[in-house]
Coordinates of C-alpha atoms (C1' of nucleotides) in Angstrom, one line a residue:
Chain A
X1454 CA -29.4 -6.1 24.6
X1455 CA -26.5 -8.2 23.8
X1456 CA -23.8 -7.0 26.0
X1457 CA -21.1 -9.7 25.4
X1458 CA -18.9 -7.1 26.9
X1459 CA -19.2 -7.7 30.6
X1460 CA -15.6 -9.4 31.2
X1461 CA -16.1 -8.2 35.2
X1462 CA -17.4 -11.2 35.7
X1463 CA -16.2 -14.8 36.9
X1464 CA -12.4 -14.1 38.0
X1465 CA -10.6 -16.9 39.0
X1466 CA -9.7 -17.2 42.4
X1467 CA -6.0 -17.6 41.4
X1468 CA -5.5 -13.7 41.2
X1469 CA -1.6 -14.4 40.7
X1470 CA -1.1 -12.2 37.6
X1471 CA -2.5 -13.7 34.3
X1472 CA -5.0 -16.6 34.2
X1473 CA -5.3 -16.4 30.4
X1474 CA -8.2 -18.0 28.7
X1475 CA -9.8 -18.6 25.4
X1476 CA -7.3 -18.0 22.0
X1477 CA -4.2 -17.0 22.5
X1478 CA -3.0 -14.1 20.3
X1479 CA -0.7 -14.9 17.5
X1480 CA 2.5 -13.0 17.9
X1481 CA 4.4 -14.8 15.0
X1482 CA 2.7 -11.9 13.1
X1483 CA 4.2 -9.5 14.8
X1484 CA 7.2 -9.3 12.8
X1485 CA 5.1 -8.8 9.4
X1486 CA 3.3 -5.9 10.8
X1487 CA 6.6 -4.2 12.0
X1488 CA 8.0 -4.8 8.6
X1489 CA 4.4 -3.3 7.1
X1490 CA 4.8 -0.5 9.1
X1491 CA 8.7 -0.1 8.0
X1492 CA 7.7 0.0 4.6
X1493 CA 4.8 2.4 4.6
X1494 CA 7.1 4.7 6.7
X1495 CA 9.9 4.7 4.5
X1496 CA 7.3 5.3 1.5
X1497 CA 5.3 7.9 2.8
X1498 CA 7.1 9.6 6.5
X1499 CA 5.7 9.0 9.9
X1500 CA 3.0 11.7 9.1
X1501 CA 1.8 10.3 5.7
X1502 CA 1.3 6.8 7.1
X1503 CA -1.7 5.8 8.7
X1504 CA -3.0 2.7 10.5
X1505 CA -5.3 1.6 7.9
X1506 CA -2.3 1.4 5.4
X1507 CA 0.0 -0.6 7.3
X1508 CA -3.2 -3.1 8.4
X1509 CA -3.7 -3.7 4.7
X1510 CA 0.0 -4.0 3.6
X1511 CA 0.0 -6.5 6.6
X1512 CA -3.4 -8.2 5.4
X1513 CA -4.5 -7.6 9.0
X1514 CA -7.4 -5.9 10.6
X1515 CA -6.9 -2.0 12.5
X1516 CA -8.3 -3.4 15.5
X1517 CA -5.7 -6.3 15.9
X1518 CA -3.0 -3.3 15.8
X1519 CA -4.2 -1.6 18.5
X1520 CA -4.4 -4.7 20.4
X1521 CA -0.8 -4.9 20.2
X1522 CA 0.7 -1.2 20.3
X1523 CA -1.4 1.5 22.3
X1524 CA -0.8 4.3 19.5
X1525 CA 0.5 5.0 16.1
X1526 CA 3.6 6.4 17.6
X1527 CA 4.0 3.1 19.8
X1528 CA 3.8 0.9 16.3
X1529 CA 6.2 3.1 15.1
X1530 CA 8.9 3.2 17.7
X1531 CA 8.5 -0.8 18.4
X1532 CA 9.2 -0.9 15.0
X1533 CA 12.4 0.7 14.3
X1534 CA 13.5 -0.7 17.8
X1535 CA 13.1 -4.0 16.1
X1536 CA 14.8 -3.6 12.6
X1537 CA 17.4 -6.2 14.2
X1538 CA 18.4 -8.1 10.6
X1539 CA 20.1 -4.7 9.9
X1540 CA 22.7 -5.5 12.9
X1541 CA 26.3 -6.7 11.1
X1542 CA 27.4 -9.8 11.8
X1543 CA 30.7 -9.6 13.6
X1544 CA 32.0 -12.7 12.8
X1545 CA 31.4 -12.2 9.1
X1546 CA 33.3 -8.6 8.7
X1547 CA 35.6 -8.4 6.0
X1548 CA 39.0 -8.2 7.2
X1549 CA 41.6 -7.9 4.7
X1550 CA 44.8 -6.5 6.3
X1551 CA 44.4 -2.2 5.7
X1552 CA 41.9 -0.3 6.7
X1553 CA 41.1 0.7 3.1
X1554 CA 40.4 -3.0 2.6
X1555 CA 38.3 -3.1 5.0
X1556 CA 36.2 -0.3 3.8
X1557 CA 35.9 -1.0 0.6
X1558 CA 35.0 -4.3 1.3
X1559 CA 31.9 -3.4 3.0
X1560 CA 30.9 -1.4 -0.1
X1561 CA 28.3 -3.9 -1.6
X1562 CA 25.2 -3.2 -3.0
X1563 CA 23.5 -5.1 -0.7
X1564 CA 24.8 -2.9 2.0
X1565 CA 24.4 0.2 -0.2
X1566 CA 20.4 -1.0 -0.7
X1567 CA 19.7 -1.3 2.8
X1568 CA 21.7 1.9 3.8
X1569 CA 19.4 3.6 1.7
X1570 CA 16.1 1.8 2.7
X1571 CA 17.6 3.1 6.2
X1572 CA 17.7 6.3 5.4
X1573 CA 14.3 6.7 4.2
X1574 CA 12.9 5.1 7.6
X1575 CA 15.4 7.8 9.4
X1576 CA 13.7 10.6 7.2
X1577 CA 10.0 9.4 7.8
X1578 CA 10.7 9.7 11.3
X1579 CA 12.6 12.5 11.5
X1580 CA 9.7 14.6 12.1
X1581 CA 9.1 12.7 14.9
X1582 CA 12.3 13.0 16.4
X1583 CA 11.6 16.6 17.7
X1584 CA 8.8 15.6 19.8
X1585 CA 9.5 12.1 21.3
X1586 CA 13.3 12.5 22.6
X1587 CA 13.2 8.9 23.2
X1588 CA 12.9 8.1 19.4
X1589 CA 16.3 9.7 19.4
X1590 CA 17.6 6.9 21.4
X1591 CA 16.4 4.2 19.5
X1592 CA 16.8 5.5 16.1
X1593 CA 20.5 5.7 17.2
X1594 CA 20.9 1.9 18.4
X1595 CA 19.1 0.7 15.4
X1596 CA 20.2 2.6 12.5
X1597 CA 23.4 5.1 13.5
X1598 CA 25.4 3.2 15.7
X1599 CA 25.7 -0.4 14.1
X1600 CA 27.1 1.4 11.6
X1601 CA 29.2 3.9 13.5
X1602 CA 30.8 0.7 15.7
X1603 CA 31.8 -0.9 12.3
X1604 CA 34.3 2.0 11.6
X1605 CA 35.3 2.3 14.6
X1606 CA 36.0 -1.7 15.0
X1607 CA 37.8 -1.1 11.7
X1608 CA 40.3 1.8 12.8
X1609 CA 40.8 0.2 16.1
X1610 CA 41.9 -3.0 14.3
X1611 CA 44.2 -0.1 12.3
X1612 CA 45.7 1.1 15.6
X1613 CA 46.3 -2.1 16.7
X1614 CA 48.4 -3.4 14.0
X1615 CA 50.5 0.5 13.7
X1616 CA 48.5 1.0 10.2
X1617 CA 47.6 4.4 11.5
X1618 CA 48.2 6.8 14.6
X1619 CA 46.4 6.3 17.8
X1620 CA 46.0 9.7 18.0
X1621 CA 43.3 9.5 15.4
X1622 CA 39.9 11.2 16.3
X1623 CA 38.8 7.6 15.8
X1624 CA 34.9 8.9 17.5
X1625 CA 34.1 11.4 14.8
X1626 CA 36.0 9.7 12.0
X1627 CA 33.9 7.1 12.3
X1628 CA 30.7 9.3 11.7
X1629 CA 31.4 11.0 8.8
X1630 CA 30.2 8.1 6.3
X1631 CA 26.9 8.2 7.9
X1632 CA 26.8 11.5 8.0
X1633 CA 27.3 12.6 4.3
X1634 CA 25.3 9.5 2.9
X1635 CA 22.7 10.9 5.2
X1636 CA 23.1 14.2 4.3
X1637 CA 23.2 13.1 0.0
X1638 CA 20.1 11.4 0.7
X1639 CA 17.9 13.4 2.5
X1640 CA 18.9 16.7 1.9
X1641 CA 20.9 16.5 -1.7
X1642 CA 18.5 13.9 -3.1
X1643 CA 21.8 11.8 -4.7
X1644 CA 22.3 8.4 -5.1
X1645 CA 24.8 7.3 -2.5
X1646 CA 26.6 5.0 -4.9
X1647 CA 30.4 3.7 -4.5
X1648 CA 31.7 7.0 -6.4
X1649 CA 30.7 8.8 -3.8
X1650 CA 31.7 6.2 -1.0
X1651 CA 35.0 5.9 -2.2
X1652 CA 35.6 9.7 -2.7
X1653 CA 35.0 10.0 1.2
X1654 CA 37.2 6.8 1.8
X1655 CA 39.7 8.4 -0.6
X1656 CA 39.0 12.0 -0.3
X1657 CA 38.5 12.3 3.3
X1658 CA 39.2 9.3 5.6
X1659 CA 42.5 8.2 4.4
X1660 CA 44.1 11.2 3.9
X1661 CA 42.9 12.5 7.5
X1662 CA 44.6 9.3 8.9
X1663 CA 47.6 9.9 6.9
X1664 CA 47.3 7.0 4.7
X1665 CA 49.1 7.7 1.5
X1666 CA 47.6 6.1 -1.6
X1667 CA 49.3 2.5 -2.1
X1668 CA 49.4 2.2 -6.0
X1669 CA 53.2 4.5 -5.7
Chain B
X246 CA 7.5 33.3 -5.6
X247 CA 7.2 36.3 -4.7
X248 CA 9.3 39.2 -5.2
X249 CA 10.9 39.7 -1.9
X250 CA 10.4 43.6 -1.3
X251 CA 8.0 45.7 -3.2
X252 CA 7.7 48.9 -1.4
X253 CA 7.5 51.2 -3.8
X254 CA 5.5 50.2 -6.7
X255 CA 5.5 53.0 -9.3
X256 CA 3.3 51.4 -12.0
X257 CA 1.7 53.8 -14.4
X258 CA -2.2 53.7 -14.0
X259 CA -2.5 52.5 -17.8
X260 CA -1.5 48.3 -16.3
X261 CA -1.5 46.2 -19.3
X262 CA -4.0 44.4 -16.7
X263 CA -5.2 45.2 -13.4
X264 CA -6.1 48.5 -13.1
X265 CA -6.1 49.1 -9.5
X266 CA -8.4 51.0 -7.1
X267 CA -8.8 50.9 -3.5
X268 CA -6.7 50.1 -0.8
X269 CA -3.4 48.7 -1.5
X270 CA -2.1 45.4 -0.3
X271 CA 0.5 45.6 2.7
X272 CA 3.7 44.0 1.3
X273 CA 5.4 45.5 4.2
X274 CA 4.3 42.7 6.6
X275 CA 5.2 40.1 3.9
X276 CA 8.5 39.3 6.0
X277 CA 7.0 38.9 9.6
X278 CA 4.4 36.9 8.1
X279 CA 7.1 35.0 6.5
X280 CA 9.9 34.9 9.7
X281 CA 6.4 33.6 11.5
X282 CA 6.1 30.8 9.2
X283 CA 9.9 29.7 9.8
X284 CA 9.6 30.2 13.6
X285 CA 6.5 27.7 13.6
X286 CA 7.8 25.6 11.3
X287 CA 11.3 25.4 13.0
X288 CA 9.3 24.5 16.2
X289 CA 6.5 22.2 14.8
X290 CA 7.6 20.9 11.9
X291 CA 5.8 21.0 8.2
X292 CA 2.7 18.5 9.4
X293 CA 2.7 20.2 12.5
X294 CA 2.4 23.5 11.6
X295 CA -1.2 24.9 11.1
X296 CA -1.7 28.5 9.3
X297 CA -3.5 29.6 11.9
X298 CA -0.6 29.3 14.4
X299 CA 1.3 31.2 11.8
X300 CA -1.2 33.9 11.7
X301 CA -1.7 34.2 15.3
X302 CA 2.5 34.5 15.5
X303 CA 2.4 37.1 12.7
X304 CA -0.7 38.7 14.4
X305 CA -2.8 38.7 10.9
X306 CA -5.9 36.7 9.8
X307 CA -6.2 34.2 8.3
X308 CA -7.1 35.3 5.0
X309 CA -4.8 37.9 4.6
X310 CA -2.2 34.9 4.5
X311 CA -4.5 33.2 2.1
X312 CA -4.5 36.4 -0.2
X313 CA -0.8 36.4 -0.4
X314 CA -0.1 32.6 -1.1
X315 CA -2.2 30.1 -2.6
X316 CA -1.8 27.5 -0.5
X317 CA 0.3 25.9 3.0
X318 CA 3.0 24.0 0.8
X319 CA 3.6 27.7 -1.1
X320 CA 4.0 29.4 2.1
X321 CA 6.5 27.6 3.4
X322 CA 8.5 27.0 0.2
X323 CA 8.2 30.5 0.2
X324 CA 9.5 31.1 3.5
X325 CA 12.6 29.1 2.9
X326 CA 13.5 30.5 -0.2
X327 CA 13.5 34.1 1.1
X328 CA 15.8 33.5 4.2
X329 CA 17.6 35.6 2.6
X330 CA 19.4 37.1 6.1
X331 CA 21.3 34.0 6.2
X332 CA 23.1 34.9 3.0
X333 CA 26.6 35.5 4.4
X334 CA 28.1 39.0 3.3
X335 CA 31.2 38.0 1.4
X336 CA 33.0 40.9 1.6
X337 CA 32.8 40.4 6.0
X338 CA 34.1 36.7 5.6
X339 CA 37.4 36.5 7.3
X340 CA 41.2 36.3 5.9
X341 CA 43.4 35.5 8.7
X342 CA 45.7 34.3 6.0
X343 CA 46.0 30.6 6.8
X344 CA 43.2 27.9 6.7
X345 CA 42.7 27.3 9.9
X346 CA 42.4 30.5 11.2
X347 CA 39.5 31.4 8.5
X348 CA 37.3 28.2 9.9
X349 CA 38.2 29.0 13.2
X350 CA 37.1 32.5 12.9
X351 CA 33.9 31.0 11.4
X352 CA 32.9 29.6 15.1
X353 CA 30.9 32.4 16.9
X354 CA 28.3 32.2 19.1
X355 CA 26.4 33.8 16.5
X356 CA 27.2 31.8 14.2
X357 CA 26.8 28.4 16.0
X358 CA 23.0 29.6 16.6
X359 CA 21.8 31.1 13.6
X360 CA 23.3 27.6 12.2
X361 CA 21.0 25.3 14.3
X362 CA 18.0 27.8 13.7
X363 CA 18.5 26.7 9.9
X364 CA 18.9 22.7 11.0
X365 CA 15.7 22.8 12.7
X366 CA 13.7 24.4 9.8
X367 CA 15.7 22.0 7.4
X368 CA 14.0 19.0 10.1
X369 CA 10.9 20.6 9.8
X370 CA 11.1 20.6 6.0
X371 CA 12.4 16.7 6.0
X372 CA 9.0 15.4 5.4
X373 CA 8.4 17.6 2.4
X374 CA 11.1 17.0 1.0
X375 CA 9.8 13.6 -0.4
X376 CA 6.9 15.0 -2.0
X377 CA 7.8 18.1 -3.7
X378 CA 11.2 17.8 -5.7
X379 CA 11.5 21.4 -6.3
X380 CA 11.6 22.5 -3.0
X381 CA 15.1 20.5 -2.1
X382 CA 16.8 22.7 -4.3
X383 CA 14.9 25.9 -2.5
X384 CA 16.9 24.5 0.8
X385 CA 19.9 23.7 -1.1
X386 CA 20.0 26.8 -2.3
X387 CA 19.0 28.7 1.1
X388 CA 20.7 26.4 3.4
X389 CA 23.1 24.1 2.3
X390 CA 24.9 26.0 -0.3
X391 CA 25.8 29.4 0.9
X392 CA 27.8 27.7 3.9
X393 CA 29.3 25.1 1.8
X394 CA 30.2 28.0 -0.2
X395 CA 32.1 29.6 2.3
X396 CA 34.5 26.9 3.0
X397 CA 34.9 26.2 -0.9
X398 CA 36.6 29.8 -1.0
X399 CA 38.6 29.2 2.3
X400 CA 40.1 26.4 0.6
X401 CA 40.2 27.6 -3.0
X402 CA 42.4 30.7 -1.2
X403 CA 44.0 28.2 0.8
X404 CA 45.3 26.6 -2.6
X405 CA 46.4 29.6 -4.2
X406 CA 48.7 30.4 -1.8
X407 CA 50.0 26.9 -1.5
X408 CA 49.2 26.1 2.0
X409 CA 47.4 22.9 0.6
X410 CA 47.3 20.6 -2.5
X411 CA 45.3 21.3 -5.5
X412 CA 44.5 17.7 -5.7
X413 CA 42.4 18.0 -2.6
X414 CA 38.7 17.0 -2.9
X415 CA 37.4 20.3 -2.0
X416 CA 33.9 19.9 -3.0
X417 CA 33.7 17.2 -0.7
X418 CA 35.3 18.2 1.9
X419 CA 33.5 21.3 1.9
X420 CA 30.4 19.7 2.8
X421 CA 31.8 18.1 6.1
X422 CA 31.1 20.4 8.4
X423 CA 27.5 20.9 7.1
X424 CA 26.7 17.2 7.3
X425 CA 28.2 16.6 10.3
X426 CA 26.5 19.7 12.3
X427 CA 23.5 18.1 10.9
X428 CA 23.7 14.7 11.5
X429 CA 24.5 15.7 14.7
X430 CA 21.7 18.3 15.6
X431 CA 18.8 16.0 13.9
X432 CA 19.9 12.6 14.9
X433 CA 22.4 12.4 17.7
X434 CA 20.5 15.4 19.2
X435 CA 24.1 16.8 20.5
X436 CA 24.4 19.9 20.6
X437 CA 26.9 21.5 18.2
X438 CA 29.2 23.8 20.6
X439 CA 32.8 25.4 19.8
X440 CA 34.5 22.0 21.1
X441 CA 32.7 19.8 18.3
X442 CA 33.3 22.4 15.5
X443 CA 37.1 22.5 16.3
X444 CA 37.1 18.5 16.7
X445 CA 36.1 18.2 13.2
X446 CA 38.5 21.0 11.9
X447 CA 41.2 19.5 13.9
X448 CA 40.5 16.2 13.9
X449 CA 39.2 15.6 10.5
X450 CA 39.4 18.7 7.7
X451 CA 43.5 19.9 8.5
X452 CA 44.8 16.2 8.8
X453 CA 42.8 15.1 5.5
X454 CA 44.3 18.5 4.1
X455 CA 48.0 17.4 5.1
X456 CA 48.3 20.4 7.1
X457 CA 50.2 19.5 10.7
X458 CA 49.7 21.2 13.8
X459 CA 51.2 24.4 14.0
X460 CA 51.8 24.6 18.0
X461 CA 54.3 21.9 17.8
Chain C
dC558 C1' -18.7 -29.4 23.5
dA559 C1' -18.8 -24.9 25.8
dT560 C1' -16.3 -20.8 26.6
dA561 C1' -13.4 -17.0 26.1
dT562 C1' -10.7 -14.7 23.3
dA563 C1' -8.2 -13.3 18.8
dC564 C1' -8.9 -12.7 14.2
dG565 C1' -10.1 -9.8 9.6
dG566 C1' -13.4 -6.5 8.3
dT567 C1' -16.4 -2.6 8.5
dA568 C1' -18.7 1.2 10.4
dC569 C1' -18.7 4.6 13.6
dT570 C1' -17.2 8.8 16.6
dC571 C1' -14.5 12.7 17.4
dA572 C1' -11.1 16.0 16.7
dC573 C1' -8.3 18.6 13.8
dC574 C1' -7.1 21.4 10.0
dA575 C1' -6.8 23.3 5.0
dG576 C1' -9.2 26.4 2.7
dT577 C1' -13.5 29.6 2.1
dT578 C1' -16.7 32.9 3.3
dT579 C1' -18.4 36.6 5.9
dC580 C1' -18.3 40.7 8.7
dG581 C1' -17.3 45.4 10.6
dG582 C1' -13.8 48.5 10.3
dA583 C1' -9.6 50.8 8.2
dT584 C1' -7.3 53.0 4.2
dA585 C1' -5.8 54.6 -0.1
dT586 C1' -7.5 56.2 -4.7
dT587 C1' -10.5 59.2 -7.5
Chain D
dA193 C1' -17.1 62.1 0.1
dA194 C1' -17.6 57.9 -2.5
dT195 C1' -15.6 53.6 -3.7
dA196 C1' -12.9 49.6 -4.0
dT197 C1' -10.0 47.0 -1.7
dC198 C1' -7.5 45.6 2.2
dC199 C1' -7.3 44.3 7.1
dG200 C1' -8.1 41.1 11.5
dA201 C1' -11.3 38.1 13.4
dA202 C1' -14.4 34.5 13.4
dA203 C1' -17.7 31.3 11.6
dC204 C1' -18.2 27.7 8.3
dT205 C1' -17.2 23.6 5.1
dG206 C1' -15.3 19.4 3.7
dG207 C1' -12.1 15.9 4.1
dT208 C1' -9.1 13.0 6.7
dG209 C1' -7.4 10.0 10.1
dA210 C1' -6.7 8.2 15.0
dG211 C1' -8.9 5.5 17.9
dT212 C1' -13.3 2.5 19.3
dA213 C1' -17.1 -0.6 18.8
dC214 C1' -19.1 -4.3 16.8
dC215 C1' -19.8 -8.3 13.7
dG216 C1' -19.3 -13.1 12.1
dT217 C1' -15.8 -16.4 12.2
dA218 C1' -11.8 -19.0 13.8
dT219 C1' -9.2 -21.4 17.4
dA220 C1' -7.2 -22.6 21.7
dT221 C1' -8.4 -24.0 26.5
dG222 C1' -10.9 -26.8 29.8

DNA sequence: CATATACGGTACTCACCAGTTTCGGATATT
DNA sequence: AATATCCGAAACTGGTGAGTACCGTATATG
């Protein structure tokens, strides 16, 4: 008898777009439920998460969720597209003179802590990936290519001062970190710890750009 | 776990346990069931997948699948572990007597195809991976290791006769091509043709090897 | 103050799927 | 031939989770 739900009923004349009454909806929370839905995902993959999990982690209700993102899979994907405080700051890039330098200075465990924390998010959505080919796009701007562009910035910088050849395959050079910490993580289940970042910086990158070690 | 073949079964009739009568069990259809499973899973993915879609592939019921393995999880662990086709026959690899020429040879279309077949059931295993530790070394062991194998030797040979340094880091650089391909397949979404594969040989495996080009 | 809406919470619907059971028919053992 | 087991097919069970509806309350607008 109580239909509350009748909201057909006295529209404005002012049919512009919008003419928004009543409470306005608090989108300062929006942030903590991306990050609730961040951390479940990493925990638990795109398929083991569910609504009610990231509402509780977020100390909100389902229904305000789905007030805000149409589907699980919208959550998810405005989520990831928003993981912005991973995005280096440009002006605050080490930049000590080589290109080894450089590398190594951006091995930190802060860096090494959220590189990881990326990684899980990357494998709880990689099932994902398959079926939504947009996800594709937007796990690559938030996650691959920040880091990507910092390599690449760094061998550029190389080039530019005659540190190494500009005939360098600068493109997929600048990949290969991302893709072997990805590749220990997810598929070798090893810690990617500085060892192993310096055996690729060591091992792979500087002798490909025919940077002889400095010590003789 | 289960044997792979078992055609001919000559067990006395005195069994220490199961003495059996009636009809036999089918073990022949054991690997279409199984190739099902990997076709469905490659396409689907692990949560995706439901046993009946494998059944209906494989043309069985249900139960029959249920007699054989306990459970989904065992299945496809199962599955993974005998993809045993994949095993590269050693004695085929090529010797073309220099480094290059044994990667290059590597690159056939064949090759390039089976190799994405095994990316997309390592994707559709991603989400597993988390859960059940065991079953990353199952992939290791059918996926990662026998082609990361393969380029060990080229190098190891590549050694012995001198054609590169025995300080070189071959176990990691033997790993780059797999990584990459992957990296590439499951996030970039690129597909990984003849031109990539020879950009990373050229561009990334024979500089960080020392070895120049030998057209000039 | 009155109203319209957002809020956290809870209960509900509906669909899907792992795993089980059942059935008629096929097949190998004795 | 008799029997025990397998087979494919299909019905069934039980749990789970996406998405919806509703409640009492809180809060901004007018």
């Amino acid at each position: 008898m109580t239909q509350i739900d009748a909201p057909d009923i006295t529209v404005p004349a002012t049919t512009d777009t919008a003419p928004k009454l009543g409470r306005k909806r608090d989108h300062t929370r929006d942030p903590e439920i991306l990050d609730a839905a961040l951390e479940v995902l990493a925990e638990t993959g795109y398929d083991g998460m569910t609504i009610d999990m990231v509402a509780a982690r977020a100390k909100a209700g389902k229904a305000t969720l789905y007030r805000r993102w149409s589907s699980k899979a919208d959550l998810v994907i405005d989520a990831v597209a928003c993981m912005k405080q991973s995005h280096f700051d440009l002006e605050a890039l080490p930049d000590t003179g080589t290109l080894r330098g450089d590398m190594v200075a951006m091995i930190k465990p802060h860096s090494i802590e959220e590189g990881e924390r990326k990684l899980q998010i990357m494998a709880g959505v990689m099932s994902m990936l398959s079926r939504d080919p947009g996800l594709a796009d937007v796990v690559n701007a938030a996650i691959v290519e920040p880091r990507a562009s910092v390599n690449r910035m760094f061998m550029q910088r190389a080039v530019a001062r005659g540190e190494i050849s500009a005939d360098a395959d600068i493109e997929t050079l600048a990949m290969i970190t991302s893709s072997m910490a990805a590749y220990r993580t997810l598929v070798l289940k090893k810690p990617v710890d500085k060892e192993f970042l310096l055996s690729i910086i060591d091992g792979v990158l500087m002798p490909a750009l025919g940077i002889r070690p400095t010590a003789g």
